[in-house]
Tab-separated table of N, CA and C in Angstrom:
chain	number	residue	atom	x	y	z
A	1	PHE	N	43.579	63.954	67.479
A	1	PHE	CA	43.282	63.876	68.909
A	1	PHE	C	44.280	62.973	69.625
A	2	TRP	N	44.453	61.743	69.084
A	2	TRP	CA	45.311	60.786	69.777
A	2	TRP	C	46.778	61.172	69.702
A	3	GLN	N	47.209	61.715	68.579
A	3	GLN	CA	48.605	62.140	68.479
A	3	GLN	C	48.883	63.274	69.448
A	4	GLY	N	47.960	64.215	69.555
A	4	GLY	CA	48.115	65.305	70.522
A	4	GLY	C	48.166	64.796	71.953
A	5	LEU	N	47.321	63.808	72.249
A	5	LEU	CA	47.340	63.225	73.589
A	5	LEU	C	48.654	62.497	73.844
A	6	ALA	N	49.132	61.756	72.849
A	6	ALA	CA	50.418	61.060	73.002
A	6	ALA	C	51.550	62.056	73.220
A	7	ASN	N	51.514	63.164	72.501
A	7	ASN	CA	52.564	64.179	72.661
A	7	ASN	C	52.524	64.844	74.027
A	8	SER	N	51.384	64.804	74.693
A	8	SER	CA	51.283	65.427	76.018
A	8	SER	C	51.740	64.485	77.133
A	9	LEU	N	51.930	63.209	76.817
A	9	LEU	CA	52.407	62.265	77.840
A	9	LEU	C	53.880	62.502	78.119
A	10	PRO	N	54.310	62.315	79.372
A	10	PRO	CA	55.741	62.473	79.681
A	10	PRO	C	56.565	61.382	79.002
A	11	MET	N	57.767	61.726	78.628
A	11	MET	CA	58.645	60.787	77.919
A	11	MET	C	59.035	59.579	78.780
A	12	TRP	N	59.002	59.731	80.111
A	12	TRP	CA	59.377	58.619	80.972
A	12	TRP	C	58.260	57.582	81.111
A	13	LEU	N	57.043	57.891	80.647
A	13	LEU	CA	55.900	56.987	80.792
A	13	LEU	C	56.007	55.838	79.785
A	14	ALA	N	56.145	54.641	80.315
A	14	ALA	CA	56.308	53.451	79.466
A	14	ALA	C	55.016	53.165	78.697
A	15	PRO	N	55.138	52.805	77.421
A	15	PRO	CA	53.947	52.498	76.621
A	15	PRO	C	53.129	51.330	77.187
A	16	ASN	N	53.796	50.342	77.775
A	16	ASN	CA	53.059	49.227	78.368
A	16	ASN	C	52.254	49.673	79.575
A	17	LEU	N	52.718	50.695	80.268
A	17	LEU	CA	51.953	51.249	81.380
A	17	LEU	C	50.702	51.967	80.857
A	18	VAL	N	50.831	52.633	79.720
A	18	VAL	CA	49.669	53.272	79.088
A	18	VAL	C	48.643	52.195	78.730
A	19	THR	N	49.102	51.094	78.165
A	19	THR	CA	48.223	49.972	77.827
A	19	THR	C	47.519	49.451	79.070
A	20	LEU	N	48.292	49.244	80.130
A	20	LEU	CA	47.749	48.704	81.372
A	20	LEU	C	46.749	49.663	82.016
A	21	LEU	N	47.047	50.970	81.977
A	21	LEU	CA	46.134	51.965	82.555
A	21	LEU	C	44.806	52.028	81.806
A	22	GLY	N	44.800	51.648	80.549
A	22	GLY	CA	43.551	51.566	79.803
A	22	GLY	C	42.832	50.253	80.031
A	23	PHE	N	43.600	49.181	80.200
A	23	PHE	CA	43.011	47.849	80.329
A	23	PHE	C	42.404	47.596	81.709
A	24	LEU	N	43.063	48.022	82.777
A	24	LEU	CA	42.587	47.700	84.128
A	24	LEU	C	41.175	48.220	84.421
A	25	PRO	N	40.841	49.484	84.094
A	25	PRO	CA	39.450	49.907	84.313
A	25	PRO	C	38.453	49.105	83.472
A	26	MET	N	38.856	48.726	82.255
A	26	MET	CA	37.981	47.908	81.406
A	26	MET	C	37.767	46.543	82.046
A	27	ALA	N	38.814	45.962	82.626
A	27	ALA	CA	38.701	44.673	83.306
A	27	ALA	C	37.802	44.793	84.541
A	28	LEU	N	37.908	45.894	85.266
A	28	LEU	CA	37.037	46.126	86.419
A	28	LEU	C	35.580	46.242	85.966
A	29	SER	N	35.354	46.953	84.899
A	29	SER	CA	34.014	47.080	84.347
A	29	SER	C	33.452	45.714	83.967
A	30	TYR	N	34.271	44.908	83.333
A	30	TYR	CA	33.874	43.549	82.940
A	30	TYR	C	33.458	42.736	84.164
A	31	ALA	N	34.270	42.788	85.223
A	31	ALA	CA	33.965	42.038	86.447
A	31	ALA	C	32.664	42.534	87.082
A	32	LEU	N	32.451	43.845	87.078
A	32	LEU	CA	31.222	44.389	87.664
A	32	LEU	C	29.988	44.009	86.843
A	33	VAL	N	30.105	44.033	85.531
A	33	VAL	CA	28.975	43.626	84.688
A	33	VAL	C	28.626	42.168	84.964
A	34	TRP	N	29.638	41.311	85.043
A	34	TRP	CA	29.366	39.902	85.322
A	34	TRP	C	28.807	39.706	86.721
A	35	ASN	N	29.173	40.569	87.665
A	35	ASN	CA	28.638	40.468	89.017
A	35	ASN	C	27.161	40.854	89.047
A	36	TYR	N	26.794	41.910	88.348
A	36	TYR	CA	25.417	42.401	88.386
A	36	TYR	C	24.490	41.680	87.407
A	37	CYS	N	24.976	41.236	86.293
A	37	CYS	CA	24.129	40.525	85.313
A	37	CYS	C	24.889	39.336	84.743
A	38	PRO	N	25.074	38.280	85.551
A	38	PRO	CA	25.890	37.146	85.098
A	38	PRO	C	25.280	36.346	83.953
A	39	PHE	N	23.963	36.387	83.814
A	39	PHE	CA	23.312	35.604	82.761
A	39	PHE	C	22.752	36.481	81.650
A	40	PHE	N	23.023	37.785	81.725
A	40	PHE	CA	22.537	38.752	80.728
A	40	PHE	C	21.019	38.692	80.569
A	41	THR	N	20.326	38.502	81.701
A	41	THR	CA	18.867	38.533	81.685
A	41	THR	C	18.325	39.726	82.460
A	42	GLU	N	19.134	40.321	83.309
A	42	GLU	CA	18.726	41.479	84.108
A	42	GLU	C	19.479	42.713	83.640
A	43	PRO	N	18.797	43.849	83.512
A	43	PRO	CA	19.504	45.068	83.105
A	43	PRO	C	20.453	45.553	84.203
A	44	PRO	N	21.520	46.211	83.805
A	44	PRO	CA	22.501	46.692	84.785
A	44	PRO	C	21.996	47.952	85.492
A	45	PRO	N	22.524	48.238	86.666
A	45	PRO	CA	22.205	49.518	87.300
A	45	PRO	C	22.723	50.670	86.430
A	46	ARG	N	22.024	51.771	86.486
A	46	ARG	CA	22.379	52.934	85.668
A	46	ARG	C	23.828	53.380	85.878
A	47	PRO	N	24.315	53.482	87.135
A	47	PRO	CA	25.722	53.908	87.316
A	47	PRO	C	26.717	52.949	86.672
A	48	LEU	N	26.404	51.653	86.676
A	48	LEU	CA	27.306	50.681	86.056
A	48	LEU	C	27.366	50.880	84.542
A	49	ALA	N	26.231	51.158	83.932
A	49	ALA	CA	26.227	51.382	82.487
A	49	ALA	C	27.029	52.642	82.134
A	50	PHE	N	26.888	53.706	82.937
A	50	PHE	CA	27.693	54.916	82.700
A	50	PHE	C	29.179	54.619	82.905
A	51	PHE	N	29.499	53.879	83.976
A	51	PHE	CA	30.894	53.527	84.253
A	51	PHE	C	31.475	52.687	83.112
A	52	THR	N	30.683	51.765	82.593
A	52	THR	CA	31.135	50.929	81.488
A	52	THR	C	31.423	51.762	80.249
A	53	ALA	N	30.557	52.724	79.945
A	53	ALA	CA	30.792	53.611	78.794
A	53	ALA	C	32.082	54.408	78.994
A	54	PHE	N	32.292	54.911	80.216
A	54	PHE	CA	33.505	55.682	80.496
A	54	PHE	C	34.761	54.819	80.359
A	55	THR	N	34.732	53.604	80.926
A	55	THR	CA	35.921	52.752	80.858
A	55	THR	C	36.191	52.300	79.425
A	56	MET	N	35.133	52.130	78.666
A	56	MET	CA	35.313	51.759	77.248
A	56	MET	C	36.005	52.897	76.492
A	57	PHE	N	35.584	54.134	76.763
A	57	PHE	CA	36.213	55.287	76.122
A	57	PHE	C	37.675	55.415	76.568
A	58	LEU	N	37.918	55.238	77.857
A	58	LEU	CA	39.288	55.320	78.378
A	58	LEU	C	40.165	54.238	77.754
A	59	TYR	N	39.657	53.018	77.701
A	59	TYR	CA	40.418	51.919	77.088
A	59	TYR	C	40.718	52.226	75.629
A	60	GLN	N	39.701	52.625	74.891
A	60	GLN	CA	39.849	52.881	73.461
A	60	GLN	C	40.870	53.986	73.207
A	61	THR	N	40.819	55.032	74.021
A	61	THR	CA	41.729	56.161	73.859
A	61	THR	C	43.169	55.760	74.187
A	62	LEU	N	43.360	55.110	75.320
A	62	LEU	CA	44.723	54.740	75.709
A	62	LEU	C	45.287	53.636	74.808
A	63	ASP	N	44.409	52.781	74.283
A	63	ASP	CA	44.881	51.770	73.343
A	63	ASP	C	45.351	52.407	72.036
A	64	ALA	N	44.735	53.513	71.668
A	64	ALA	CA	45.162	54.219	70.455
A	64	ALA	C	46.451	55.010	70.686
A	65	VAL	N	46.728	55.346	71.935
A	65	VAL	CA	47.876	56.201	72.264
A	65	VAL	C	49.133	55.389	72.589
A	66	ASP	N	48.969	54.155	73.070
A	66	ASP	CA	50.141	53.418	73.557
A	66	ASP	C	51.183	53.162	72.468
A	67	GLY	N	50.761	52.822	71.273
A	67	GLY	CA	51.719	52.603	70.183
A	67	GLY	C	52.410	53.888	69.762
A	68	LYS	N	51.672	54.987	69.772
A	68	LYS	CA	52.272	56.294	69.437
A	68	LYS	C	53.314	56.671	70.484
A	69	GLN	N	53.018	56.364	71.752
A	69	GLN	CA	53.971	56.631	72.825
A	69	GLN	C	55.210	55.744	72.665
A	70	ALA	N	55.005	54.503	72.243
A	70	ALA	CA	56.147	53.594	72.062
A	70	ALA	C	57.066	54.105	70.959
A	71	ARG	N	56.488	54.533	69.849
A	71	ARG	CA	57.322	55.046	68.749
A	71	ARG	C	57.975	56.378	69.133
A	72	ARG	N	57.259	57.200	69.889
A	72	ARG	CA	57.801	58.503	70.284
A	72	ARG	C	58.980	58.360	71.230
A	73	THR	N	58.923	57.373	72.116
A	73	THR	CA	60.005	57.189	73.090
A	73	THR	C	61.066	56.205	72.608
A	74	GLY	N	60.840	55.584	71.444
A	74	GLY	CA	61.792	54.605	70.934
A	74	GLY	C	61.730	53.291	71.690
A	75	ALA	N	60.610	53.010	72.351
A	75	ALA	CA	60.474	51.802	73.162
A	75	ALA	C	59.609	50.745	72.486
A	76	SER	N	59.403	50.880	71.194
A	76	SER	CA	58.587	49.909	70.465
A	76	SER	C	59.325	48.577	70.388
A	77	SER	N	58.606	47.484	70.710
A	77	SER	CA	59.239	46.159	70.670
A	77	SER	C	58.178	45.095	70.401
A	78	PRO	N	58.610	43.932	69.935
A	78	PRO	CA	57.661	42.826	69.742
A	78	PRO	C	56.982	42.408	71.055
A	79	LEU	N	57.719	42.474	72.163
A	79	LEU	CA	57.130	42.121	73.451
A	79	LEU	C	56.036	43.122	73.836
A	80	GLY	N	56.273	44.392	73.581
A	80	GLY	CA	55.255	45.414	73.846
A	80	GLY	C	54.018	45.210	72.985
A	81	GLN	N	54.245	44.836	71.724
A	81	GLN	CA	53.120	44.566	70.833
A	81	GLN	C	52.341	43.346	71.326
A	82	LEU	N	53.037	42.318	71.788
A	82	LEU	CA	52.382	41.131	72.326
A	82	LEU	C	51.552	41.485	73.557
A	83	PHE	N	52.101	42.326	74.437
A	83	PHE	CA	51.374	42.759	75.631
A	83	PHE	C	50.120	43.537	75.239
A	84	ASP	N	50.269	44.449	74.287
A	84	ASP	CA	49.138	45.260	73.819
A	84	ASP	C	48.057	44.375	73.215
A	85	HIS	N	48.444	43.460	72.341
A	85	HIS	CA	47.462	42.601	71.688
A	85	HIS	C	46.864	41.587	72.653
A	86	GLY	N	47.616	41.183	73.667
A	86	GLY	CA	47.070	40.309	74.711
A	86	GLY	C	45.985	41.018	75.500
A	87	CYS	N	46.240	42.278	75.846
A	87	CYS	CA	45.214	43.077	76.538
A	87	CYS	C	44.011	43.303	75.621
A	88	ASP	N	44.265	43.533	74.340
A	88	ASP	CA	43.164	43.712	73.383
A	88	ASP	C	42.301	42.455	73.298
A	89	CYS	N	42.939	41.302	73.313
A	89	CYS	CA	42.205	40.042	73.248
A	89	CYS	C	41.314	39.873	74.474
A	90	MET	N	41.851	40.180	75.635
A	90	MET	CA	41.047	40.094	76.860
A	90	MET	C	39.943	41.147	76.864
A	91	ALA	N	40.208	42.305	76.273
A	91	ALA	CA	39.194	43.357	76.208
A	91	ALA	C	38.032	42.958	75.306
A	92	CYS	N	38.273	42.040	74.367
A	92	CYS	CA	37.167	41.542	73.525
A	92	CYS	C	36.058	40.944	74.387
A	93	LEU	N	36.430	40.280	75.479
A	93	LEU	CA	35.424	39.741	76.397
A	93	LEU	C	34.596	40.864	77.005
A	94	ALA	N	35.271	41.945	77.373
A	94	ALA	CA	34.559	43.087	77.942
A	94	ALA	C	33.677	43.750	76.899
A	95	HIS	N	34.136	43.814	75.655
A	95	HIS	CA	33.320	44.392	74.588
A	95	HIS	C	32.045	43.585	74.400
A	96	HIS	N	32.170	42.278	74.441
A	96	HIS	CA	31.020	41.395	74.315
A	96	HIS	C	30.045	41.638	75.461
A	97	SER	N	30.566	41.790	76.678
A	97	SER	CA	29.683	41.994	77.825
A	97	SER	C	29.002	43.352	77.782
A	98	VAL	N	29.624	44.359	77.163
A	98	VAL	CA	28.979	45.669	77.011
A	98	VAL	C	27.715	45.518	76.170
A	99	ALA	N	27.839	44.831	75.046
A	99	ALA	CA	26.675	44.622	74.183
A	99	ALA	C	25.623	43.782	74.893
A	100	CYS	N	26.037	42.726	75.561
A	100	CYS	CA	25.078	41.830	76.214
A	100	CYS	C	24.388	42.470	77.411
A	101	MET	N	25.072	43.379	78.099
A	101	MET	CA	24.432	44.001	79.262
A	101	MET	C	23.275	44.901	78.832
A	102	VAL	N	23.311	45.399	77.600
A	102	VAL	CA	22.233	46.256	77.108
A	102	VAL	C	21.205	45.457	76.310
A	103	LEU	N	21.654	44.556	75.465
A	103	LEU	CA	20.742	43.803	74.605
A	103	LEU	C	20.035	42.668	75.347
A	104	LEU	N	20.611	42.219	76.462
A	104	LEU	CA	20.043	41.187	77.332
A	104	LEU	C	19.605	39.925	76.574
A	105	PRO	N	20.548	39.260	75.896
A	105	PRO	CA	20.163	38.069	75.137
A	105	PRO	C	19.941	36.829	76.001
A	106	GLY	N	20.372	36.875	77.270
A	106	GLY	CA	20.271	35.696	78.117
A	106	GLY	C	21.323	34.678	77.739
A	107	GLY	N	21.213	33.523	78.350
A	107	GLY	CA	22.176	32.454	78.080
A	107	GLY	C	21.751	31.649	76.867
A	108	SER	N	21.877	32.235	75.710
A	108	SER	CA	21.420	31.565	74.500
A	108	SER	C	22.590	31.176	73.611
A	109	VAL	N	22.273	30.429	72.579
A	109	VAL	CA	23.276	30.070	71.578
A	109	VAL	C	23.815	31.331	70.915
A	110	TRP	N	22.951	32.343	70.741
A	110	TRP	CA	23.368	33.587	70.086
A	110	TRP	C	24.410	34.338	70.914
A	111	THR	N	24.314	34.226	72.235
A	111	THR	CA	25.304	34.868	73.099
A	111	THR	C	26.672	34.235	72.891
A	112	VAL	N	26.707	32.917	72.877
A	112	VAL	CA	27.965	32.197	72.671
A	112	VAL	C	28.476	32.423	71.250
A	113	ALA	N	27.568	32.429	70.273
A	113	ALA	CA	27.971	32.649	68.882
A	113	ALA	C	28.562	34.051	68.701
A	114	GLY	N	27.988	35.043	69.376
A	114	GLY	CA	28.531	36.399	69.299
A	114	GLY	C	29.945	36.467	69.847
A	115	LEU	N	30.171	35.829	70.995
A	115	LEU	CA	31.513	35.816	71.581
A	115	LEU	C	32.478	35.041	70.693
A	116	ALA	N	32.041	33.908	70.182
A	116	ALA	CA	32.904	33.109	69.311
A	116	ALA	C	33.256	33.872	68.039
A	117	GLY	N	32.291	34.575	67.466
A	117	GLY	CA	32.562	35.366	66.269
A	117	GLY	C	33.542	36.490	66.536
A	118	LEU	N	33.379	37.149	67.671
A	118	LEU	CA	34.272	38.248	68.039
A	118	LEU	C	35.701	37.743	68.242
A	119	GLN	N	35.853	36.679	68.999
A	119	GLN	CA	37.187	36.142	69.278
A	119	GLN	C	37.824	35.559	68.009
A	120	THR	N	37.014	34.931	67.161
A	120	THR	CA	37.544	34.382	65.913
A	120	THR	C	38.042	35.493	64.998
A	121	GLY	N	37.267	36.575	64.899
A	121	GLY	CA	37.704	37.720	64.097
A	121	GLY	C	39.008	38.303	64.607
A	122	PHE	N	39.140	38.404	65.923
A	122	PHE	CA	40.377	38.922	66.506
A	122	PHE	C	41.546	37.990	66.181
A	123	PHE	N	41.335	36.684	66.349
A	123	PHE	CA	42.394	35.716	66.059
A	123	PHE	C	42.826	35.792	64.593
A	124	LEU	N	41.850	35.859	63.695
A	124	LEU	CA	42.183	35.886	62.267
A	124	LEU	C	42.958	37.157	61.886
A	125	ALA	N	42.616	38.278	62.524
A	125	ALA	CA	43.370	39.508	62.252
A	125	ALA	C	44.819	39.369	62.706
A	126	GLN	N	45.035	38.732	63.867
A	126	GLN	CA	46.399	38.537	64.360
A	126	GLN	C	47.162	37.558	63.474
A	127	TRP	N	46.483	36.548	63.003
A	127	TRP	CA	47.095	35.563	62.127
A	127	TRP	C	47.484	36.200	60.795
A	128	GLN	N	46.603	37.044	60.282
A	128	GLN	CA	46.911	37.751	59.038
A	128	GLN	C	48.137	38.643	59.224
A	129	GLU	N	48.207	39.335	60.353
A	129	GLU	CA	49.364	40.196	60.609
A	129	GLU	C	50.651	39.375	60.686
A	130	PHE	N	50.579	38.210	61.292
A	130	PHE	CA	51.753	37.350	61.410
A	130	PHE	C	52.298	36.977	60.029
A	131	HIS	N	51.402	36.705	59.100
A	131	HIS	CA	51.830	36.256	57.775
A	131	HIS	C	52.099	37.393	56.789
A	132	THR	N	51.448	38.537	56.965
A	132	THR	CA	51.612	39.635	55.996
A	132	THR	C	52.405	40.807	56.540
A	133	GLY	N	52.496	40.907	57.868
A	133	GLY	CA	53.171	42.050	58.469
A	133	GLY	C	52.282	43.276	58.577
A	134	VAL	N	51.011	43.156	58.206
A	134	VAL	CA	50.071	44.275	58.251
A	134	VAL	C	48.859	43.866	59.074
A	135	LEU	N	48.508	44.685	60.073
A	135	LEU	CA	47.326	44.431	60.884
A	135	LEU	C	46.170	45.253	60.330
A	136	SER	N	45.254	44.580	59.690
A	136	SER	CA	44.079	45.250	59.140
A	136	SER	C	43.040	45.374	60.252
A	137	THR	N	42.645	46.596	60.579
A	137	THR	CA	41.704	46.803	61.685
A	137	THR	C	40.340	47.291	61.215
A	138	SER	N	40.077	47.164	59.920
A	138	SER	CA	38.763	47.589	59.434
A	138	SER	C	38.298	46.675	58.314
A	139	PHE	N	37.013	46.685	58.132
A	139	PHE	CA	36.388	45.978	57.027
A	139	PHE	C	35.573	47.019	56.290
A	140	GLY	N	36.154	47.567	55.248
A	140	GLY	CA	35.510	48.689	54.561
A	140	GLY	C	35.592	49.932	55.431
A	141	PRO	N	34.494	50.676	55.529
A	141	PRO	CA	34.536	51.916	56.299
A	141	PRO	C	34.393	51.711	57.810
A	142	VAL	N	34.076	50.502	58.239
A	142	VAL	CA	33.852	50.242	59.663
A	142	VAL	C	35.034	49.461	60.213
A	143	GLY	N	35.622	50.007	61.266
A	143	GLY	CA	36.770	49.358	61.878
A	143	GLY	C	36.589	49.190	63.375
A	144	VAL	N	37.669	48.872	64.023
A	144	VAL	CA	37.658	48.654	65.465
A	144	VAL	C	37.206	49.913	66.199
A	145	THR	N	37.723	51.065	65.797
A	145	THR	CA	37.383	52.324	66.468
A	145	THR	C	35.892	52.611	66.365
A	146	GLU	N	35.316	52.447	65.184
A	146	GLU	CA	33.887	52.706	65.002
A	146	GLU	C	33.043	51.726	65.818
A	147	THR	N	33.485	50.480	65.870
A	147	THR	CA	32.769	49.483	66.661
A	147	THR	C	32.826	49.831	68.143
A	148	GLN	N	33.993	50.263	68.608
A	148	GLN	CA	34.116	50.634	70.021
A	148	GLN	C	33.267	51.856	70.351
A	149	PHE	N	33.231	52.836	69.460
A	149	PHE	CA	32.355	53.988	69.699
A	149	PHE	C	30.888	53.557	69.688
A	150	GLY	N	30.537	52.612	68.831
A	150	GLY	CA	29.176	52.081	68.833
A	150	GLY	C	28.833	51.440	70.165
A	151	LEU	N	29.774	50.691	70.736
A	151	LEU	CA	29.551	50.068	72.043
A	151	LEU	C	29.453	51.115	73.153
A	152	ILE	N	30.241	52.179	73.040
A	152	ILE	CA	30.145	53.267	74.026
A	152	ILE	C	28.746	53.874	73.980
A	153	PHE	N	28.256	54.147	72.770
A	153	PHE	CA	26.914	54.722	72.637
A	153	PHE	C	25.842	53.732	73.089
A	154	LEU	N	26.048	52.449	72.871
A	154	LEU	CA	25.103	51.442	73.337
A	154	LEU	C	25.049	51.425	74.868
A	155	ALA	N	26.208	51.512	75.522
A	155	ALA	CA	26.246	51.564	76.988
A	155	ALA	C	25.585	52.847	77.492
A	156	LEU	N	25.810	53.964	76.799
A	156	LEU	CA	25.141	55.219	77.190
A	156	LEU	C	23.634	55.123	76.988
A	157	PHE	N	23.204	54.425	75.946
A	157	PHE	CA	21.776	54.184	75.732
A	157	PHE	C	21.203	53.404	76.906
A	158	GLY	N	21.898	52.348	77.321
A	158	GLY	CA	21.447	51.555	78.461
A	158	GLY	C	21.407	52.372	79.743
A	159	ALA	N	22.397	53.232	79.929
A	159	ALA	CA	22.418	54.079	81.122
A	159	ALA	C	21.284	55.093	81.100
A	160	THR	N	20.995	55.635	79.937
A	160	THR	CA	19.925	56.626	79.809
A	160	THR	C	18.559	55.976	80.035
A	161	MET	N	18.364	54.777	79.518
A	161	MET	CA	17.085	54.076	79.677
A	161	MET	C	16.841	53.659	81.129
A	162	GLY	N	17.904	53.356	81.856
A	162	GLY	CA	17.743	52.888	83.227
A	162	GLY	C	17.303	51.441	83.261
A	163	GLU	N	17.219	50.901	84.463
A	163	GLU	CA	16.882	49.485	84.603
A	163	GLU	C	15.477	49.171	84.111
A	164	GLU	N	14.495	49.986	84.486
A	164	GLU	CA	13.118	49.706	84.081
A	164	GLU	C	12.939	49.859	82.576
A	165	GLY	N	13.437	50.951	82.035
A	165	GLY	CA	13.289	51.201	80.605
A	165	GLY	C	14.016	50.176	79.765
A	166	LEU	N	15.204	49.801	80.193
A	166	LEU	CA	15.985	48.816	79.438
A	166	LEU	C	15.339	47.440	79.524
A	167	GLY	N	14.816	47.107	80.703
A	167	GLY	CA	14.123	45.826	80.857
A	167	GLY	C	12.891	45.745	79.963
A	168	ALA	N	12.125	46.837	79.902
A	168	ALA	CA	10.929	46.866	79.045
A	168	ALA	C	11.327	46.826	77.568
A	169	TRP	N	12.374	47.551	77.205
A	169	TRP	CA	12.834	47.581	75.814
A	169	TRP	C	13.310	46.202	75.371
A	170	ALA	N	14.052	45.529	76.250
A	170	ALA	CA	14.590	44.210	75.894
A	170	ALA	C	13.488	43.147	75.864
A	171	ALA	N	12.416	43.334	76.651
A	171	ALA	CA	11.335	42.351	76.690
A	171	ALA	C	10.351	42.525	75.543
A	172	ALA	N	10.404	43.658	74.854
A	172	ALA	CA	9.472	43.904	73.754
A	172	ALA	C	9.696	42.887	72.636
A	173	ARG	N	8.623	42.409	72.087
A	173	ARG	CA	8.703	41.434	70.997
A	173	ARG	C	8.838	42.156	69.668
A	174	LEU	N	9.733	41.681	68.868
A	174	LEU	CA	9.928	42.221	67.536
A	174	LEU	C	9.199	41.315	66.559
A	175	SER	N	8.328	41.891	65.787
A	175	SER	CA	7.552	41.110	64.832
A	175	SER	C	8.093	41.350	63.425
A	176	VAL	N	8.539	40.272	62.799
A	176	VAL	CA	9.012	40.333	61.427
A	176	VAL	C	8.006	39.550	60.592
A	177	PRO	N	7.280	40.227	59.681
A	177	PRO	CA	6.175	39.583	58.976
A	177	PRO	C	6.559	38.322	58.187
A	178	TRP	N	7.714	38.275	57.593
A	178	TRP	CA	8.065	37.138	56.758
A	178	TRP	C	8.768	36.018	57.517
A	179	TRP	N	9.008	36.193	58.812
A	179	TRP	CA	9.709	35.185	59.607
A	179	TRP	C	8.701	34.382	60.405
A	180	ARG	N	8.736	33.074	60.272
A	180	ARG	CA	7.807	32.212	60.997
A	180	ARG	C	8.560	31.284	61.966
A	181	GLY	N	9.780	31.690	62.323
A	181	GLY	CA	10.579	30.858	63.210
A	181	GLY	C	9.977	30.800	64.610
A	182	ALA	N	10.404	29.833	65.387
A	182	ALA	CA	9.886	29.655	66.739
A	182	ALA	C	10.469	30.645	67.686
C-alpha cells in the first residue's frame, strides 16, 4: 500500500513536505483535543473524535511514505531523518492525547506516567539507532504501526459512542475481585 502510494507521488515533491503534510493535521488535532478536554475528564465532541481518527490515519500513512519518497527521489539525508524523527517525537504527544481523550483518566499520576513511558520508549529507540545504526520499531509482533492503528480504532470507538456514551463508559467502575486497592 505505502510503496504504491509513494510511487504515485510526483518526483518534485520533497520528502520533508510529505512529513510536514502528515504532521500539521495531527498537530491541529492535538490542539483541538487539548482545547475541548484539557484535563481529560470530559469526553470529546463526536466530530472531534472522528477528525482525530482521520488525522491519525493521515499522519501514519504519510509518515510511512516520506522515507520511501526520499529514497525514490535520491533526497535522503541525515537532516531529513532528523526532521522526520522530530515530527514523530512531537506526534507522540498527540498519540497520548488520542488515548486520553477516549479513556478519560483525568489529571492523574497514570496520565503523566503514560506520557513519560511513551516519550522514554521513543527516546530509547532513537538512542539505540544512534549506537547500532538500526531503528527497531517493534517489540515482537506489535510495532509502531499496530499501535497507531489501535489508536485510530480507539478514536473511532470514542466517536461512535458519542459524548454521553463515552462519559458513561468511562465513569463505569471496574471491579477486580482480587484487588483491594483504594
